Amino acid sequence: MRDLSNDHALLSLNTATVRKQWRLDRIIDECARRGIHAISPWRDQVADVGLETVARLLRTTGVGLSGYCRGGFYPAANTAGLTAALEDNRRAVDEARALDAPCLVLVVGSLPGALQGVPAYTDIARARGEVRDGIAATLEYARTVGMPLAIEPLHPMQAAERACINTLEQALDLCDELDPERSGMLGVAVDVYHVWWDPKLHAQIRRAGAKRLLAYHVCDWLAPTRDLLNDRGMMGDGVIELKTIRREMESAGYAGLCEVEIFSEDWWSRPGEEVLDTCIQRHRSVV
Ligand code: ZN
């Protein structure tokens, strides 16, 4: 297993981690200042600063991407909605390309409207079918521009609102269906927060192998957890056996970065400098 204790060359920052403290241009600057050489930005943060400006800032600071957040949210109540989702995903692929991302992360969506509290339907099997067709269509386009897609399975507590793909096994089944040749263009983003509890986790990481393991997201699971979305823990503050999971990832062939992704009202309420410095320390000691 790679030794992270001496430096943080393998640390990437998912920029949602400090989204309430700073705009993206400041985040890039603060990362570069600390020797954090990679980020994974969100589309709204990029749009807020401007795609061209962000691309230029990345070039001038030498900060790269570990992924781009995010595409997905395919299911819709009607044909117009399905088409709009495909068009939006195409734009996401183009933005990922413009920023030279190694992959576009997909949070696939589930019951349309559930996030707003008004689900248009309750048939999760239908949602899964729409997700399958949506990923197939986006993959067809992504192949033409060489942008890999990383399906991120979400914890089942998000199955109504955000993703009807909830385990690594389910994500890999879909990868095998849509990309049986294991081309490297379709894989998974393994986020410890979503998958740490899964009894099949290690077997599925091994099944995925280097070709399918496109991203690795770290944080921690707090016990007890007070909020389904925004109570993620800093690495080392919860119950996830981070080194065990990373060992599995690396022995399966993963050679990419460890992306810190923490949605937390607690950490959002602290100075951004403190958050980044703590990420660096914990990356070296517990990731
Ligand atoms: Zn994630």
GROMACS .gro file of C-alpha atoms and ligand atoms in nm:
model
  288
    1MET     CA    1   0.000   0.000   0.000
    2ARG     CA    2   0.127   0.346  -0.081
    3ASP     CA    3   0.270   0.545   0.208
    4LEU     CA    4   0.080   0.871   0.258
    5SER     CA    5   0.250   0.972   0.581
    6ASN     CA    6   0.532   1.181   0.438
    7ASP     CA    7   0.355   1.409   0.196
    8HIS     CA    8   0.012   1.480   0.050
    9ALA     CA    9   0.090   1.432  -0.316
   10LEU     CA   10  -0.207   1.195  -0.348
   11LEU     CA   11  -0.458   1.424  -0.177
   12SER     CA   12  -0.736   1.579  -0.381
   13LEU     CA   13  -1.002   1.814  -0.249
   14ASN     CA   14  -1.363   1.780  -0.350
   15THR     CA   15  -1.446   2.148  -0.351
   16ALA     CA   16  -1.786   2.100  -0.185
   17THR     CA   17  -1.583   2.053   0.133
   18VAL     CA   18  -1.529   2.430   0.157
   19ARG     CA   19  -1.814   2.548  -0.066
   20LYS     CA   20  -1.968   2.767   0.204
   21GLN     CA   21  -1.640   2.939   0.291
   22TRP     CA   22  -1.496   3.026  -0.052
   23ARG     CA   23  -1.571   3.061  -0.421
   24LEU     CA   24  -1.388   2.823  -0.652
   25ASP     CA   25  -1.117   3.067  -0.757
   26ARG     CA   26  -1.017   3.116  -0.394
   27ILE     CA   27  -1.033   2.741  -0.332
   28ILE     CA   28  -0.792   2.673  -0.619
   29ASP     CA   29  -0.559   2.940  -0.483
   30GLU     CA   30  -0.571   2.804  -0.126
   31CYS     CA   31  -0.507   2.449  -0.250
   32ALA     CA   32  -0.211   2.555  -0.464
   33ARG     CA   33  -0.065   2.745  -0.168
   34ARG     CA   34  -0.076   2.426   0.042
   35GLY     CA   35   0.059   2.189  -0.218
   36ILE     CA   36  -0.279   2.026  -0.282
   37HIS     CA   37  -0.236   1.947  -0.648
   38ALA     CA   38  -0.583   1.823  -0.736
   39ILE     CA   39  -0.946   1.914  -0.686
   40SER     CA   40  -1.284   1.784  -0.790
   41PRO     CA   41  -1.510   2.083  -0.852
   42TRP     CA   42  -1.888   2.098  -0.884
   43ARG     CA   43  -2.060   2.239  -1.190
   44ASP     CA   44  -2.234   2.519  -1.004
   45GLN     CA   45  -1.905   2.632  -0.851
   46VAL     CA   46  -1.745   2.633  -1.196
   47ALA     CA   47  -2.037   2.822  -1.348
   48ASP     CA   48  -2.018   3.080  -1.071
   49VAL     CA   49  -1.659   3.170  -1.160
   50GLY     CA   50  -1.681   3.088  -1.533
   51LEU     CA   51  -1.553   2.782  -1.717
   52GLU     CA   52  -1.281   2.970  -1.907
   53THR     CA   53  -1.154   3.142  -1.593
   54VAL     CA   54  -1.143   2.815  -1.401
   55ALA     CA   55  -0.955   2.642  -1.685
   56ARG     CA   56  -0.702   2.926  -1.687
   57LEU     CA   57  -0.660   2.920  -1.307
   58LEU     CA   58  -0.595   2.547  -1.317
   59ARG     CA   59  -0.330   2.595  -1.583
   60THR     CA   60  -0.153   2.880  -1.404
   61THR     CA   61  -0.154   2.715  -1.060
   62GLY     CA   62  -0.075   2.364  -1.185
   63VAL     CA   63  -0.376   2.224  -0.998
   64GLY     CA   64  -0.539   1.931  -1.179
   65LEU     CA   65  -0.866   1.742  -1.141
   66SER     CA   66  -0.941   1.405  -0.984
   67GLY     CA   67  -1.294   1.415  -1.123
   68TYR     CA   68  -1.576   1.649  -1.219
   69CYS     CA   69  -1.903   1.667  -1.024
   70ARG     CA   70  -2.135   1.576  -1.161
   71GLY     CA   71  -2.360   1.427  -1.428
   72GLY     CA   72  -2.655   1.197  -1.382
   73PHE     CA   73  -3.008   1.265  -1.253
   74TYR     CA   74  -3.152   1.084  -1.555
   75PRO     CA   75  -3.506   0.980  -1.453
   76ALA     CA   76  -3.786   1.218  -1.544
   77ALA     CA   77  -4.164   1.227  -1.548
   78ASN     CA   78  -4.188   1.253  -1.927
   79THR     CA   79  -3.999   1.242  -2.256
   80ALA     CA   80  -3.915   1.610  -2.250
   81GLY     CA   81  -3.755   1.567  -1.910
   82LEU     CA   82  -3.555   1.263  -2.020
   83THR     CA   83  -3.427   1.451  -2.323
   84ALA     CA   84  -3.334   1.755  -2.115
   85ALA     CA   85  -3.136   1.532  -1.879
   86LEU     CA   86  -2.942   1.381  -2.169
   87GLU     CA   87  -2.861   1.725  -2.307
   88ASP     CA   88  -2.747   1.841  -1.966
   89ASN     CA   89  -2.522   1.538  -1.930
   90ARG     CA   90  -2.371   1.611  -2.268
   91ARG     CA   91  -2.283   1.960  -2.147
   92ALA     CA   92  -2.133   1.810  -1.831
   93VAL     CA   93  -1.911   1.585  -2.044
   94ASP     CA   94  -1.800   1.888  -2.248
   95GLU     CA   95  -1.719   2.086  -1.934
   96ALA     CA   96  -1.523   1.793  -1.792
   97ARG     CA   97  -1.330   1.784  -2.118
   98ALA     CA   98  -1.259   2.157  -2.107
   99LEU     CA   99  -1.119   2.120  -1.755
  100ASP     CA  100  -0.918   1.810  -1.847
  101ALA     CA  101  -1.092   1.594  -1.585
  102PRO     CA  102  -0.997   1.225  -1.570
  103CYS     CA  103  -1.366   1.132  -1.533
  104LEU     CA  104  -1.717   1.270  -1.498
  105VAL     CA  105  -1.882   1.146  -1.178
  106LEU     CA  106  -2.244   1.032  -1.215
  107VAL     CA  107  -2.497   1.062  -0.935
  108VAL     CA  108  -2.761   0.884  -1.134
  109GLY     CA  109  -3.087   1.011  -0.986
  110SER     CA  110  -3.395   0.819  -0.879
  111LEU     CA  111  -3.763   0.907  -0.841
  112PRO     CA  112  -3.801   1.233  -1.034
  113GLY     CA  113  -3.918   1.517  -0.813
  114ALA     CA  114  -3.848   1.328  -0.489
  115LEU     CA  115  -3.567   1.568  -0.406
  116GLN     CA  116  -3.824   1.848  -0.408
  117GLY     CA  117  -4.069   1.641  -0.204
  118VAL     CA  118  -4.305   1.576  -0.498
  119PRO     CA  119  -4.216   1.245  -0.664
  120ALA     CA  120  -4.372   1.223  -1.010
  121TYR     CA  121  -4.385   0.845  -0.978
  122THR     CA  122  -4.286   0.580  -0.722
  123ASP     CA  123  -4.174   0.298  -0.950
  124ILE     CA  124  -3.804   0.259  -0.866
  125ALA     CA  125  -3.765  -0.014  -1.128
  126ARG     CA  126  -3.873   0.241  -1.389
  127ALA     CA  127  -3.615   0.484  -1.251
  128ARG     CA  128  -3.346   0.218  -1.281
  129GLY     CA  129  -3.442   0.159  -1.643
  130GLU     CA  130  -3.423   0.529  -1.720
  131VAL     CA  131  -3.085   0.546  -1.550
  132ARG     CA  132  -2.959   0.256  -1.758
  133ASP     CA  133  -3.078   0.414  -2.083
  134GLY     CA  134  -2.943   0.754  -1.979
  135ILE     CA  135  -2.596   0.624  -1.898
  136ALA     CA  136  -2.592   0.427  -2.224
  137ALA     CA  137  -2.667   0.745  -2.420
  138THR     CA  138  -2.414   0.957  -2.231
  139LEU     CA  139  -2.152   0.685  -2.270
  140GLU     CA  140  -2.200   0.684  -2.644
  141TYR     CA  141  -2.123   1.055  -2.654
  142ALA     CA  142  -1.848   1.038  -2.388
  143ARG     CA  143  -1.663   0.778  -2.593
  144THR     CA  144  -1.641   1.018  -2.887
  145VAL     CA  145  -1.458   1.277  -2.676
  146GLY     CA  146  -1.267   1.033  -2.454
  147MET     CA  147  -1.427   1.123  -2.122
  148PRO     CA  148  -1.467   0.825  -1.882
  149LEU     CA  149  -1.787   0.808  -1.675
  150ALA     CA  150  -1.770   0.706  -1.308
  151ILE     CA  151  -2.095   0.580  -1.157
  152GLU     CA  152  -2.108   0.664  -0.786
  153PRO     CA  153  -2.331   0.427  -0.588
  154LEU     CA  154  -2.500   0.615  -0.306
  155HIS     CA  155  -2.593   0.486   0.039
  156PRO     CA  156  -2.946   0.336   0.031
  157MET     CA  157  -3.074   0.620   0.251
  158GLN     CA  158  -3.052   0.828  -0.070
  159ALA     CA  159  -3.243   0.577  -0.284
  160ALA     CA  160  -3.555   0.791  -0.329
  161GLU     CA  161  -3.402   1.130  -0.389
  162ARG     CA  162  -3.054   1.102  -0.540
  163ALA     CA  163  -2.957   0.760  -0.670
  164CYS     CA  164  -3.126   0.428  -0.738
  165ILE     CA  165  -2.783   0.267  -0.773
  166ASN     CA  166  -2.691   0.188  -0.413
  167THR     CA  167  -2.418  -0.074  -0.406
  168LEU     CA  168  -2.092  -0.129  -0.582
  169GLU     CA  169  -2.224  -0.460  -0.711
  170GLN     CA  170  -2.522  -0.290  -0.873
  171ALA     CA  171  -2.298  -0.026  -1.032
  172LEU     CA  172  -2.057  -0.290  -1.164
  173ASP     CA  173  -2.342  -0.499  -1.304
  174LEU     CA  174  -2.444  -0.196  -1.507
  175CYS     CA  175  -2.084  -0.135  -1.615
  176ASP     CA  176  -2.060  -0.495  -1.735
  177GLU     CA  177  -2.387  -0.461  -1.925
  178LEU     CA  178  -2.301  -0.133  -2.099
  179ASP     CA  179  -1.926  -0.177  -2.137
  180PRO     CA  180  -1.856  -0.552  -2.146
  181GLU     CA  181  -1.521  -0.495  -2.313
  182ARG     CA  182  -1.398  -0.302  -2.005
  183SER     CA  183  -1.281  -0.019  -2.226
  184GLY     CA  184  -1.186   0.211  -1.941
  185MET     CA  185  -1.464   0.451  -2.042
  186LEU     CA  186  -1.715   0.333  -1.779
  187GLY     CA  187  -1.640   0.257  -1.415
  188VAL     CA  188  -1.718   0.354  -1.060
  189ALA     CA  189  -1.639   0.620  -0.803
  190VAL     CA  190  -1.592   0.446  -0.469
  191ASP     CA  191  -1.698   0.680  -0.191
  192VAL     CA  192  -1.633   0.526   0.149
  193TYR     CA  193  -1.927   0.714   0.299
  194HIS     CA  194  -2.170   0.531   0.073
  195VAL     CA  195  -2.021   0.183   0.067
  196TRP     CA  196  -1.827   0.120   0.391
  197TRP     CA  197  -2.109  -0.091   0.545
  198ASP     CA  198  -2.150  -0.326   0.247
  199PRO     CA  199  -2.060  -0.691   0.330
  200LYS     CA  200  -1.968  -0.739  -0.037
  201LEU     CA  201  -1.745  -0.430  -0.054
  202HIS     CA  202  -1.407  -0.597  -0.071
  203ALA     CA  203  -1.517  -0.864  -0.317
  204GLN     CA  204  -1.670  -0.598  -0.542
  205ILE     CA  205  -1.359  -0.379  -0.530
  206ARG     CA  206  -1.157  -0.678  -0.645
  207ARG     CA  207  -1.414  -0.749  -0.916
  208ALA     CA  208  -1.390  -0.388  -1.037
  209GLY     CA  209  -1.014  -0.390  -1.085
  210ALA     CA  210  -0.802  -0.108  -1.223
  211LYS     CA  211  -1.015  -0.057  -1.534
  212ARG     CA  212  -1.331   0.019  -1.336
  213LEU     CA  213  -1.192   0.197  -1.028
  214LEU     CA  214  -1.194   0.554  -1.153
  215ALA     CA  215  -1.215   0.757  -0.831
  216TYR     CA  216  -1.183   0.714  -0.455
  217HIS     CA  217  -1.362   0.949  -0.214
  218VAL     CA  218  -1.285   0.966   0.157
  219CYS     CA  219  -1.444   1.115   0.467
  220ASP     CA  220  -1.584   0.939   0.774
  221TRP     CA  221  -1.915   0.808   0.909
  222LEU     CA  222  -2.006   0.972   1.237
  223ALA     CA  223  -2.189   0.769   1.501
  224PRO     CA  224  -2.452   0.881   1.553
  225THR     CA  225  -2.521   1.060   1.225
  226ARG     CA  226  -2.755   1.357   1.266
  227ASP     CA  227  -2.832   1.447   0.905
  228LEU     CA  228  -2.870   1.224   0.600
  229LEU     CA  229  -2.675   1.455   0.372
  230ASN     CA  230  -2.468   1.712   0.556
  231ASP     CA  231  -2.319   1.538   0.858
  232ARG     CA  232  -2.017   1.367   0.709
  233GLY     CA  233  -1.716   1.336   0.934
  234MET     CA  234  -1.352   1.432   0.890
  235MET     CA  235  -1.134   1.127   0.830
  236GLY     CA  236  -1.046   0.974   1.167
  237ASP     CA  237  -1.353   1.106   1.350
  238GLY     CA  238  -1.585   0.816   1.269
  239VAL     CA  239  -1.611   0.441   1.223
  240ILE     CA  240  -1.486   0.378   0.868
  241GLU     CA  241  -1.171   0.165   0.847
  242LEU     CA  242  -1.008   0.385   0.589
  243LYS     CA  243  -0.673   0.214   0.562
  244THR     CA  244  -0.838  -0.126   0.515
  245ILE     CA  245  -1.052   0.002   0.229
  246ARG     CA  246  -0.761   0.184   0.064
  247ARG     CA  247  -0.552  -0.132   0.087
  248GLU     CA  248  -0.829  -0.318  -0.100
  249MET     CA  249  -0.849  -0.042  -0.362
  250GLU     CA  250  -0.476  -0.040  -0.423
  251SER     CA  251  -0.433  -0.416  -0.429
  252ALA     CA  252  -0.713  -0.423  -0.689
  253GLY     CA  253  -0.505  -0.187  -0.901
  254TYR     CA  254  -0.628   0.159  -0.809
  255ALA     CA  255  -0.342   0.405  -0.850
  256GLY     CA  256  -0.531   0.734  -0.841
  257LEU     CA  257  -0.582   1.004  -0.581
  258CYS     CA  258  -0.767   1.007  -0.247
  259GLU     CA  259  -1.034   1.273  -0.280
  260VAL     CA  260  -1.158   1.428   0.043
  261GLU     CA  261  -1.531   1.498   0.016
  262ILE     CA  262  -1.702   1.627   0.329
  263PHE     CA  263  -2.052   1.775   0.330
  264SER     CA  264  -2.083   1.897   0.686
  265GLU     CA  265  -2.254   2.189   0.854
  266ASP     CA  266  -1.988   2.154   1.123
  267TRP     CA  267  -1.690   2.182   0.889
  268TRP     CA  268  -1.863   2.445   0.675
  269SER     CA  269  -1.891   2.661   0.988
  270ARG     CA  270  -1.514   2.663   1.044
  271PRO     CA  271  -1.249   2.875   0.870
  272GLY     CA  272  -1.153   2.727   0.533
  273GLU     CA  273  -0.786   2.738   0.629
  274GLU     CA  274  -0.855   2.512   0.929
  275VAL     CA  275  -1.052   2.268   0.713
  276LEU     CA  276  -0.777   2.233   0.452
  277ASP     CA  277  -0.499   2.205   0.708
  278THR     CA  278  -0.694   1.935   0.893
  279CYS     CA  279  -0.756   1.747   0.566
  280ILE     CA  280  -0.381   1.743   0.504
  281GLN     CA  281  -0.301   1.618   0.856
  282ARG     CA  282  -0.566   1.347   0.851
  283HIS     CA  283  -0.472   1.243   0.499
  284ARG     CA  284  -0.123   1.172   0.627
  285SER     CA  285  -0.227   1.004   0.953
  286VAL     CA  286  -0.549   0.807   0.897
  287VAL     CA  287  -0.633   0.780   0.525
  288ZN      ZN  288  -1.842   1.105  -0.343
   0.00000   0.00000   0.00000
